[in-house]
Tab-separated table of C-alpha atoms in Angstrom:
chain	number	residue	atom	x	y	z
A	185	UNK	CA	-1.300	-24.889	11.931
A	186	UNK	CA	2.572	-24.379	11.117
A	187	UNK	CA	5.083	-25.688	13.611
A	188	UNK	CA	8.417	-23.844	13.807
A	189	UNK	CA	11.616	-25.645	13.780
A	190	UNK	CA	15.045	-24.961	15.358
A	191	UNK	CA	15.442	-22.837	18.546
A	192	UNK	CA	12.315	-20.753	18.159
A	193	UNK	CA	10.120	-22.976	20.459
A	194	UNK	CA	12.528	-22.502	23.365
A	195	UNK	CA	11.504	-18.953	24.495
A	196	UNK	CA	9.637	-17.397	21.507
A	197	UNK	CA	9.041	-14.169	23.443
A	198	UNK	CA	12.585	-13.303	24.220
A	199	UNK	CA	13.556	-10.330	22.032
A	200	UNK	CA	16.951	-9.672	23.752
A	201	UNK	CA	20.100	-10.435	21.936
A	202	UNK	CA	22.004	-10.976	25.074
A	203	UNK	CA	22.079	-14.725	24.720
A	204	UNK	CA	24.569	-14.323	22.077
A	205	UNK	CA	26.896	-12.438	24.459
A	206	UNK	CA	26.855	-9.533	22.299
A	207	UNK	CA	25.121	-6.253	22.692
A	208	UNK	CA	23.207	-5.526	19.402
A	209	UNK	CA	20.582	-3.192	18.081
A	210	UNK	CA	17.027	-4.002	18.908
A	211	UNK	CA	14.893	-5.906	16.551
A	212	UNK	CA	13.087	-2.658	15.618
A	213	UNK	CA	16.187	-0.801	15.097
A	214	UNK	CA	17.375	-3.796	12.880
A	215	UNK	CA	14.124	-3.441	10.849
A	216	UNK	CA	14.475	0.252	10.479
A	217	UNK	CA	18.050	-0.279	9.384
A	218	UNK	CA	16.530	-2.113	6.287
A	219	UNK	CA	15.206	0.877	4.837
A	220	UNK	CA	18.610	2.039	3.772
A	221	UNK	CA	18.938	-1.026	1.587
A	222	UNK	CA	16.176	0.438	-0.660
A	223	UNK	CA	14.423	-1.898	-3.391
A	224	UNK	CA	15.850	-5.239	-4.219
A	225	UNK	CA	13.754	-7.242	-6.509
A	226	UNK	CA	14.292	-11.100	-6.450
A	227	UNK	CA	13.055	-14.107	-4.579
A	228	UNK	CA	16.350	-15.778	-3.157
A	229	UNK	CA	16.329	-14.037	0.211
A	230	UNK	CA	12.797	-14.808	0.922
A	231	UNK	CA	12.769	-18.319	-0.230
A	232	UNK	CA	15.722	-19.347	1.859
A	233	UNK	CA	14.448	-17.460	4.930
A	234	UNK	CA	11.124	-18.933	4.766
A	235	UNK	CA	12.574	-22.254	4.074
A	236	UNK	CA	14.522	-21.797	7.495
A	237	UNK	CA	11.171	-20.998	9.062
A	238	UNK	CA	9.446	-24.069	7.916
A	239	UNK	CA	7.753	-22.408	4.855
A	240	UNK	CA	4.661	-20.770	6.736
A	241	UNK	CA	3.449	-19.128	3.593
A	242	UNK	CA	2.409	-22.471	2.267
A	243	UNK	CA	-0.084	-23.141	5.092
A	244	UNK	CA	-2.899	-21.196	3.591
A	245	UNK	CA	-4.299	-20.271	0.175
A	246	UNK	CA	-3.855	-16.696	-1.148
A	247	UNK	CA	-5.323	-14.352	-3.468
A	248	UNK	CA	-2.394	-12.562	-5.082
A	249	UNK	CA	-3.100	-8.926	-6.430
A	250	UNK	CA	-0.915	-6.870	-8.663
A	251	UNK	CA	-1.234	-3.651	-10.611
A	252	UNK	CA	-0.328	-0.150	-10.861
A	253	UNK	CA	-3.373	1.379	-9.001
A	254	UNK	CA	-6.191	-0.091	-7.178
A	255	UNK	CA	-4.741	-2.902	-5.815
A	256	UNK	CA	-4.872	-1.973	-2.205
A	257	UNK	CA	-8.489	-0.961	-2.431
A	258	UNK	CA	-9.379	-4.320	-4.089
A	259	UNK	CA	-7.502	-6.302	-1.575
A	260	UNK	CA	-9.170	-4.628	1.630
A	261	UNK	CA	-12.597	-5.152	-0.130
A	262	UNK	CA	-11.847	-8.852	-0.876
A	263	UNK	CA	-10.496	-9.354	2.761
A	264	UNK	CA	-13.775	-7.848	4.080
A	265	UNK	CA	-15.805	-10.084	1.860
A	266	UNK	CA	-13.802	-13.123	3.000
A	267	UNK	CA	-14.118	-12.319	6.809
A	268	UNK	CA	-17.807	-11.689	6.310
A	269	UNK	CA	-18.122	-15.181	4.800
A	270	UNK	CA	-16.627	-16.757	7.942
A	271	UNK	CA	-13.056	-17.320	7.007
A	272	UNK	CA	-10.323	-15.999	9.263
A	273	UNK	CA	-8.563	-13.751	6.683
A	274	UNK	CA	-4.999	-12.338	6.634
A	275	UNK	CA	-4.427	-9.100	4.819
A	276	UNK	CA	-0.835	-7.994	3.646
A	277	UNK	CA	-0.736	-4.417	2.255
A	278	UNK	CA	2.009	-1.763	1.902
A	279	UNK	CA	2.916	0.882	2.492
A	280	UNK	CA	1.880	1.863	6.039
A	281	UNK	CA	0.326	5.025	7.019
A	282	UNK	CA	1.623	5.413	10.542
A	283	UNK	CA	2.737	2.157	11.984
A	284	UNK	CA	4.500	-0.887	10.453
A	285	UNK	CA	1.758	-3.373	12.102
A	286	UNK	CA	-1.019	-2.069	9.730
A	287	UNK	CA	0.899	-3.927	6.943
A	288	UNK	CA	-0.397	-7.096	8.708
A	289	UNK	CA	-4.126	-7.161	9.455
A	290	UNK	CA	-6.188	-10.237	10.610
A	291	UNK	CA	-9.930	-9.775	9.940
A	292	UNK	CA	-9.192	-6.233	9.044
A	293	UNK	CA	-7.312	-5.436	12.463
A	294	UNK	CA	-3.514	-4.782	12.498
A	295	UNK	CA	-1.569	-7.115	14.612
A	296	UNK	CA	-0.363	-5.902	17.985
A	297	UNK	CA	2.897	-4.522	18.643
A	298	UNK	CA	3.732	-7.403	20.938
A	299	UNK	CA	2.877	-9.933	18.334
A	300	UNK	CA	4.905	-7.987	15.554
A	301	UNK	CA	7.866	-8.000	17.925
A	302	UNK	CA	7.725	-11.597	18.643
A	303	UNK	CA	7.569	-12.580	15.007
A	304	UNK	CA	10.288	-9.951	13.859
A	305	UNK	CA	12.672	-11.512	16.309
A	306	UNK	CA	11.810	-14.856	14.880
A	307	UNK	CA	12.691	-13.571	11.151
A	308	UNK	CA	15.779	-11.821	12.451
A	309	UNK	CA	17.183	-14.967	14.001
A	310	UNK	CA	16.463	-17.054	11.070
A	311	UNK	CA	18.250	-14.389	8.678
A	312	UNK	CA	21.183	-14.338	10.865
A	313	UNK	CA	21.737	-18.140	10.785
A	314	UNK	CA	24.676	-18.960	8.575
A	315	UNK	CA	24.963	-18.043	5.806
A	316	UNK	CA	23.518	-14.584	6.960
A	317	UNK	CA	20.907	-12.971	4.787
A	318	UNK	CA	20.043	-9.425	4.752
A	319	UNK	CA	16.319	-9.012	3.841
A	320	UNK	CA	15.019	-5.647	2.662
A	321	UNK	CA	12.468	-3.785	4.750
A	322	UNK	CA	9.602	-4.762	2.443
A	323	UNK	CA	10.906	-8.438	2.576
A	324	UNK	CA	10.944	-8.516	6.291
A	325	UNK	CA	7.524	-7.204	6.727
A	326	UNK	CA	6.316	-9.943	4.244
A	327	UNK	CA	7.972	-12.563	6.193
A	328	UNK	CA	6.607	-11.356	9.432
A	329	UNK	CA	3.252	-11.454	7.738
A	330	UNK	CA	3.539	-14.923	6.731
A	331	UNK	CA	4.438	-16.074	10.076
A	332	UNK	CA	1.621	-14.140	11.643
A	333	UNK	CA	-0.987	-15.627	9.165
A	334	UNK	CA	0.336	-19.233	9.748
A	335	UNK	CA	0.581	-19.141	13.424
A	336	UNK	CA	-3.022	-17.339	13.533
A	337	UNK	CA	-4.397	-20.319	11.526
A	338	UNK	CA	-5.968	-18.078	8.712
A	339	UNK	CA	-8.164	-19.849	6.275
A	340	UNK	CA	-7.143	-17.429	3.571
A	341	UNK	CA	-4.979	-14.620	2.833
A	342	UNK	CA	-5.204	-11.600	0.388
A	343	UNK	CA	-1.825	-10.385	-0.616
A	344	UNK	CA	-0.910	-7.122	-2.295
A	345	UNK	CA	2.123	-7.113	-4.298
A	346	UNK	CA	4.791	-4.670	-3.530
A	347	UNK	CA	6.307	-3.791	-7.013
A	348	UNK	CA	5.888	-5.538	-10.064
A	349	UNK	CA	5.230	-9.327	-9.565
A	350	UNK	CA	7.795	-11.561	-11.142
A	351	UNK	CA	10.453	-10.837	-8.740
A	352	UNK	CA	8.254	-9.556	-5.930
A	353	UNK	CA	8.585	-11.263	-2.535
A	354	UNK	CA	4.933	-11.853	-2.695
A	355	UNK	CA	5.302	-14.112	-5.669
A	356	UNK	CA	6.152	-16.835	-3.189
A	357	UNK	CA	2.628	-17.255	-1.759
A	358	UNK	CA	0.419	-20.283	-2.432
A	359	UNK	CA	-1.917	-18.424	-4.617
A	360	UNK	CA	-5.157	-20.045	-5.973
A	361	UNK	CA	-6.380	-17.054	-7.637
A	362	UNK	CA	-4.564	-14.091	-9.050
A	363	UNK	CA	-5.763	-10.532	-10.035
A	364	UNK	CA	-4.038	-7.851	-12.071
A	365	UNK	CA	-5.710	-4.384	-11.923
A	366	UNK	CA	-4.573	-1.252	-14.081
A	367	UNK	CA	-1.080	-1.039	-15.818
A	368	UNK	CA	0.324	2.307	-16.203
A	369	UNK	CA	3.706	4.056	-16.211
A	370	UNK	CA	5.283	3.634	-12.697
A	371	UNK	CA	8.500	2.504	-11.313
A	372	UNK	CA	9.853	2.041	-14.824
A	373	UNK	CA	13.343	2.253	-13.410
A	374	UNK	CA	12.855	-1.243	-12.048
A	375	UNK	CA	9.995	-2.574	-14.187
A	376	UNK	CA	11.218	-1.437	-17.643
A	377	UNK	CA	10.751	1.575	-19.917
A	378	UNK	CA	7.424	0.641	-21.668
A	379	UNK	CA	3.994	-0.278	-20.668
A	380	UNK	CA	4.330	-3.787	-22.196
A	381	UNK	CA	7.508	-4.474	-20.117
A	382	UNK	CA	5.677	-3.171	-16.935
A	383	UNK	CA	2.574	-5.414	-17.835
A	384	UNK	CA	4.818	-8.599	-18.506
A	385	UNK	CA	6.423	-7.944	-14.866
A	386	UNK	CA	2.938	-7.671	-13.255
A	387	UNK	CA	1.235	-10.386	-15.002
A	388	UNK	CA	4.122	-12.694	-14.038
A	389	UNK	CA	2.223	-13.306	-10.700
A	390	UNK	CA	0.429	-15.927	-12.793
A	391	UNK	CA	0.890	-19.506	-11.900
A	392	UNK	CA	0.341	-22.333	-14.373
A	393	UNK	CA	-2.963	-23.641	-13.877
A	394	UNK	CA	-4.238	-20.697	-11.497
A	395	UNK	CA	-6.840	-18.379	-12.839
A	396	UNK	CA	-5.622	-14.787	-13.686
A	397	UNK	CA	-8.377	-12.194	-13.654
A	398	UNK	CA	-7.292	-9.136	-15.538
A	399	UNK	CA	-8.851	-5.690	-15.820
A	400	UNK	CA	-9.589	-4.837	-19.355
A	401	UNK	CA	-6.855	-2.900	-20.977
A	402	UNK	CA	-6.637	-0.769	-24.018
A	403	UNK	CA	-3.063	-0.954	-25.021
A	404	UNK	CA	-2.202	-3.669	-27.355
A	405	UNK	CA	1.163	-4.227	-26.167
A	406	UNK	CA	-0.193	-4.628	-22.526
A	407	UNK	CA	-2.830	-7.049	-23.715
A	408	UNK	CA	-0.398	-9.124	-25.461
A	409	UNK	CA	1.958	-9.300	-22.602
A	410	UNK	CA	-0.735	-10.390	-20.168
A	411	UNK	CA	-2.056	-13.034	-22.859
A	412	UNK	CA	1.501	-14.245	-23.056
A	413	UNK	CA	2.054	-14.589	-19.395
A	414	UNK	CA	-1.341	-16.312	-18.428
A	415	UNK	CA	-2.307	-18.274	-21.682
A	416	UNK	CA	-5.690	-20.090	-21.113
A	417	UNK	CA	-5.769	-19.330	-17.483
A	418	UNK	CA	-6.546	-15.622	-18.249
A	419	UNK	CA	-9.947	-14.181	-17.877
A	420	UNK	CA	-10.572	-10.504	-18.863
A	421	UNK	CA	-12.673	-8.350	-16.645
A	422	UNK	CA	-14.506	-5.374	-17.939
A	423	UNK	CA	-13.916	-1.951	-16.446
A	424	UNK	CA	-17.054	-0.930	-14.549
A	425	UNK	CA	-18.026	2.535	-15.852
A	426	UNK	CA	-21.595	2.304	-14.215
A	427	UNK	CA	-20.323	3.730	-10.815
A	428	UNK	CA	-19.302	7.367	-10.383
A	429	UNK	CA	-16.387	6.719	-7.962
A	430	UNK	CA	-13.444	4.271	-8.419
A	431	UNK	CA	-13.787	3.077	-4.900
A	432	UNK	CA	-17.079	1.333	-6.037
A	433	UNK	CA	-15.849	-0.004	-9.298
A	434	UNK	CA	-14.236	-3.220	-7.947
A	435	UNK	CA	-17.493	-4.433	-6.163
A	436	UNK	CA	-18.636	-6.439	-9.048
A	437	UNK	CA	-15.293	-8.287	-9.448
A	438	UNK	CA	-15.557	-8.974	-5.533
A	439	UNK	CA	-18.928	-10.273	-6.065
A	440	UNK	CA	-17.423	-12.598	-8.852
A	441	UNK	CA	-14.541	-13.872	-6.775
A	442	UNK	CA	-16.898	-14.563	-3.931
A	443	UNK	CA	-19.062	-16.614	-6.136
A	444	UNK	CA	-15.917	-18.364	-7.473
A	445	UNK	CA	-14.681	-19.373	-4.178
A	446	UNK	CA	-18.235	-20.190	-2.611
A	447	UNK	CA	-17.952	-17.623	-0.070
A	448	UNK	CA	-21.215	-17.501	1.846
A	449	UNK	CA	-21.572	-13.842	1.864
A	450	UNK	CA	-19.901	-11.254	-0.448
A	451	UNK	CA	-20.205	-8.075	1.465
A	452	UNK	CA	-17.208	-6.011	0.725
A	453	UNK	CA	-18.162	-3.082	2.877
A	454	UNK	CA	-15.206	-1.696	4.495
A	455	UNK	CA	-13.017	1.158	5.692
A	456	UNK	CA	-9.758	1.586	4.100
A	457	UNK	CA	-8.044	4.155	6.424
A	458	UNK	CA	-6.726	7.281	4.578
A	459	UNK	CA	-8.137	5.958	1.269
A	460	UNK	CA	-11.776	5.102	1.303
A	461	UNK	CA	-14.763	7.676	0.735
A	462	UNK	CA	-15.686	9.816	3.726
A	463	UNK	CA	-12.518	8.767	5.847
A	464	UNK	CA	-11.119	12.061	7.217
A	465	UNK	CA	-14.210	14.174	5.997
A	466	UNK	CA	-14.255	15.962	9.349
A	467	UNK	CA	-10.630	16.403	10.198
A	468	UNK	CA	-10.914	20.180	9.203
A	469	UNK	CA	-13.614	21.708	11.449
A	470	UNK	CA	-16.254	22.970	9.247
A	471	UNK	CA	-14.647	21.855	5.895
A	472	UNK	CA	-15.637	18.842	3.862
A	473	UNK	CA	-12.215	17.232	3.466
A	474	UNK	CA	-11.337	14.413	1.019
A	475	UNK	CA	-8.129	12.328	1.278
A	476	UNK	CA	-6.517	10.863	-1.946
A	477	UNK	CA	-3.421	8.579	-1.665
A	478	UNK	CA	-2.796	9.042	-5.484
A	479	UNK	CA	0.721	8.930	-6.110
A	480	UNK	CA	1.202	8.655	-9.985
A	481	UNK	CA	-0.309	10.362	-13.098
A	482	UNK	CA	-3.179	7.774	-13.495
A	483	UNK	CA	-4.384	7.882	-9.988
A	484	UNK	CA	-4.014	11.802	-9.459
A	485	UNK	CA	-6.020	12.129	-12.738
A	486	UNK	CA	-8.811	9.785	-11.766
A	487	UNK	CA	-9.072	11.236	-8.284
A	488	UNK	CA	-9.206	14.883	-9.487
A	489	UNK	CA	-11.842	14.020	-11.878
A	490	UNK	CA	-14.216	13.065	-8.982
A	491	UNK	CA	-14.072	16.605	-7.438
A	492	UNK	CA	-17.068	18.821	-8.435
A	493	UNK	CA	-17.166	21.605	-5.960
A	494	UNK	CA	-14.875	24.408	-5.709
A	495	UNK	CA	-11.815	22.935	-3.720
A	496	UNK	CA	-8.533	23.903	-2.071
A	497	UNK	CA	-5.788	21.451	-2.992
A	498	UNK	CA	-3.077	20.362	-0.433
A	499	UNK	CA	-0.381	18.544	-2.383
A	500	UNK	CA	2.905	16.718	-1.342
A	501	UNK	CA	4.533	13.860	-2.632
A	502	UNK	CA	7.694	11.934	-2.373
A	503	UNK	CA	10.420	11.825	-5.056
A	504	UNK	CA	9.428	10.711	-8.408
A	505	UNK	CA	11.721	9.624	-11.484
A	506	UNK	CA	9.607	11.890	-13.714
A	507	UNK	CA	8.197	14.758	-11.702
A	508	UNK	CA	6.597	16.743	-14.510
A	509	UNK	CA	4.765	13.622	-16.037
A	510	UNK	CA	3.386	13.027	-12.553
A	511	UNK	CA	2.379	16.516	-12.194
A	512	UNK	CA	0.488	16.772	-15.739
A	513	UNK	CA	-3.037	15.861	-14.523
A	514	UNK	CA	-2.863	18.466	-11.923
A	515	UNK	CA	-1.678	21.038	-14.114
A	516	UNK	CA	-4.410	20.102	-16.763
A	517	UNK	CA	-7.238	20.500	-14.045
A	518	UNK	CA	-5.857	23.776	-12.779
A	519	UNK	CA	-5.578	25.339	-16.499
A	520	UNK	CA	-9.077	24.382	-17.103
A	521	UNK	CA	-9.903	26.660	-14.110
A	522	UNK	CA	-12.716	24.383	-13.124
A	523	UNK	CA	-12.964	23.961	-9.265
A	524	UNK	CA	-9.369	24.422	-7.923
A	525	UNK	CA	-8.916	27.964	-6.941
A	526	UNK	CA	-5.960	27.594	-4.791
A	527	UNK	CA	-3.247	25.013	-4.270
A	528	UNK	CA	-0.882	24.753	-1.244
A	529	UNK	CA	2.486	22.696	-1.700
A	530	UNK	CA	3.892	20.812	1.280
A	531	UNK	CA	6.555	17.980	2.124
A	532	UNK	CA	5.537	14.637	3.546
A	533	UNK	CA	7.707	13.921	6.732
A	534	UNK	CA	7.579	10.197	6.371
A	535	UNK	CA	8.270	7.784	3.456
A	536	UNK	CA	11.224	5.599	2.029
A	537	UNK	CA	12.145	8.428	-0.507
A	538	UNK	CA	12.689	11.951	0.348
A	539	UNK	CA	9.882	14.503	-0.320
A	540	UNK	CA	9.900	16.662	-3.435
A	541	UNK	CA	10.415	20.230	-2.071
A	542	UNK	CA	7.906	22.886	-2.257
A	543	UNK	CA	10.561	24.918	-4.126
A	544	UNK	CA	10.727	22.102	-6.666
A	545	UNK	CA	7.039	21.633	-6.892
A	546	UNK	CA	6.472	25.379	-7.494
A	547	UNK	CA	9.378	25.594	-10.230
A	548	UNK	CA	7.728	22.636	-11.922
A	549	UNK	CA	4.385	24.054	-11.979
A	550	UNK	CA	5.723	27.522	-13.456
A	551	UNK	CA	7.596	25.453	-16.029
A	552	UNK	CA	4.565	23.604	-17.085
A	553	UNK	CA	2.719	27.040	-17.694
A	554	UNK	CA	0.435	27.529	-14.376
A	555	UNK	CA	2.709	30.056	-12.649
A	556	UNK	CA	-0.348	32.384	-12.447
A	557	UNK	CA	-2.356	30.202	-10.205
A	558	UNK	CA	-2.441	31.385	-6.652
A	559	UNK	CA	-0.152	28.807	-4.788
A	560	UNK	CA	1.407	28.747	-1.224
A	561	UNK	CA	4.347	26.709	-0.026
A	562	UNK	CA	4.384	25.405	3.565
A	563	UNK	CA	7.117	22.818	4.389
A	564	UNK	CA	5.434	21.634	7.454
A	565	UNK	CA	2.545	19.243	6.462
A	566	UNK	CA	0.799	19.827	9.771
A	567	UNK	CA	0.864	23.694	9.492
A	568	UNK	CA	-0.114	23.405	5.690
A	569	UNK	CA	-2.999	21.322	6.637
A	570	UNK	CA	-4.264	24.049	9.139
A	571	UNK	CA	-3.700	26.900	6.653
A	572	UNK	CA	-5.526	24.960	3.915
A	573	UNK	CA	-8.383	24.201	6.248
A	574	UNK	CA	-8.562	27.818	7.414
A	575	UNK	CA	-8.572	28.946	3.872
A	576	UNK	CA	-11.308	26.574	2.674
A	577	UNK	CA	-13.636	27.396	5.755
A	578	UNK	CA	-13.075	31.193	5.217
A	579	UNK	CA	-13.998	31.077	1.500
A	580	UNK	CA	-16.621	28.036	1.901
A	581	UNK	CA	-14.574	25.694	-0.208
A	582	UNK	CA	-13.800	22.019	0.271
A	583	UNK	CA	-10.416	20.535	0.843
A	584	UNK	CA	-8.623	17.849	-0.972
A	585	UNK	CA	-5.188	16.367	0.408
A	586	UNK	CA	-3.540	14.696	-2.239
A	587	UNK	CA	0.017	13.332	-3.620
A	588	UNK	CA	1.211	10.852	-1.269
A	589	UNK	CA	0.174	7.931	0.880
A	590	UNK	CA	2.762	9.369	3.316
A	591	UNK	CA	1.305	12.688	3.367
A	592	UNK	CA	-1.997	10.985	4.495
A	593	UNK	CA	-0.217	9.279	7.163
A	594	UNK	CA	1.504	12.288	8.618
A	595	UNK	CA	-1.880	14.130	8.860
A	596	UNK	CA	-3.653	10.976	10.246
A	597	UNK	CA	-1.179	10.597	12.934
A	598	UNK	CA	-1.640	14.444	13.740
A	599	UNK	CA	-5.285	14.062	13.852
A	600	UNK	CA	-5.182	11.011	16.070
A	601	UNK	CA	-3.026	12.809	18.604
A	602	UNK	CA	-5.077	15.968	18.223
A	603	UNK	CA	-8.382	14.502	18.924
A	604	UNK	CA	-7.173	11.491	21.497
A	605	UNK	CA	-8.505	8.902	19.260
A	606	UNK	CA	-7.703	5.221	19.655
A	607	UNK	CA	-4.870	4.228	16.888
A	608	UNK	CA	-5.901	0.699	16.364
A	609	UNK	CA	-9.566	1.430	16.110
A	610	UNK	CA	-8.886	4.121	13.418
A	611	UNK	CA	-6.552	1.800	11.591
A	612	UNK	CA	-9.064	-1.158	11.620
A	613	UNK	CA	-10.431	-1.766	7.900
A	614	UNK	CA	-13.530	-4.103	8.794
């Protein structure tokens, strides 16, 4: 197990900054202040802070997963399989639905607020040593995760890439297996203007001599970019079209990973809060409710295609570089007049980026030629959810909440408070 260097062994549970003789913001305030820094790609910050902390990220092997869509679902399934085989397993994912602790799970359960506070204090102190370093919010949570996994003595970690791969903080982990899921247009302002550019950034999680399993791609430029990055370490994995739902499509890949790593048991049965099938199905009384954290055109199209019964859509999302292209699958499905008789627009309250306003959503839909579809705009997502549920109940329809993981988080917190649920139990994945 990793042993910390420097002053951290003196009083690791002291979170106050008064020992410096200066009244400063609390550690949580300091963390939240990181949000204003936005996105910063690069490894320098984390490399130096990890060194100051004794390189805790090297104390355990990791499976490193990148991709545009599906990487979170795959990671939680891998975590469940690893834990079921007897390994103490750390799981790092982002973003979180309600509370930052859920980014860091051990055997499926988010670490406690007390543990998070203790580790956050250690990261902050390391960053404030001269010369001072200012990690981003994402980098800070990653650093806390590495400390948590090291000090908990995990046997293995499952690490979801934040953005891209080559310059993502997670690139620092000691990976003995890398996996690349889908590649589609997303975050092009950071990763490059073409699919091939994005693929090259994501495939750069490859380490020489370490296997990279890549989901089979169709775009020739993407294929070449991945092959150039991984060389002889590349193994293509066929897209599983035998399962009707994408949640099940990674099961065969999880089984192959289990065999490769000699896990005793390869069960990937788990709950992925806010994302897995049937999670939240009873949130609206008397209405079958589905949740989708789809946030880009590819994932929205995939999730809409799985809907077969007449359904009310509750849609809200945070700001995107190209709103119209993101909305195009929704427009296509609505114009087919298939199973979506009513759409309600709303605005997520949480998230790094501001919400797309209901006025912007309505205007974009009209510009795309679907102004005749009955829509309603309700800014408050909680009121919008109740209205959508009542509408679906009265007209004997189902309900689909889609558009942003932050919208799911807003509603999950509402339901937890409304029904008096244990938040940590709700957020436990397996």
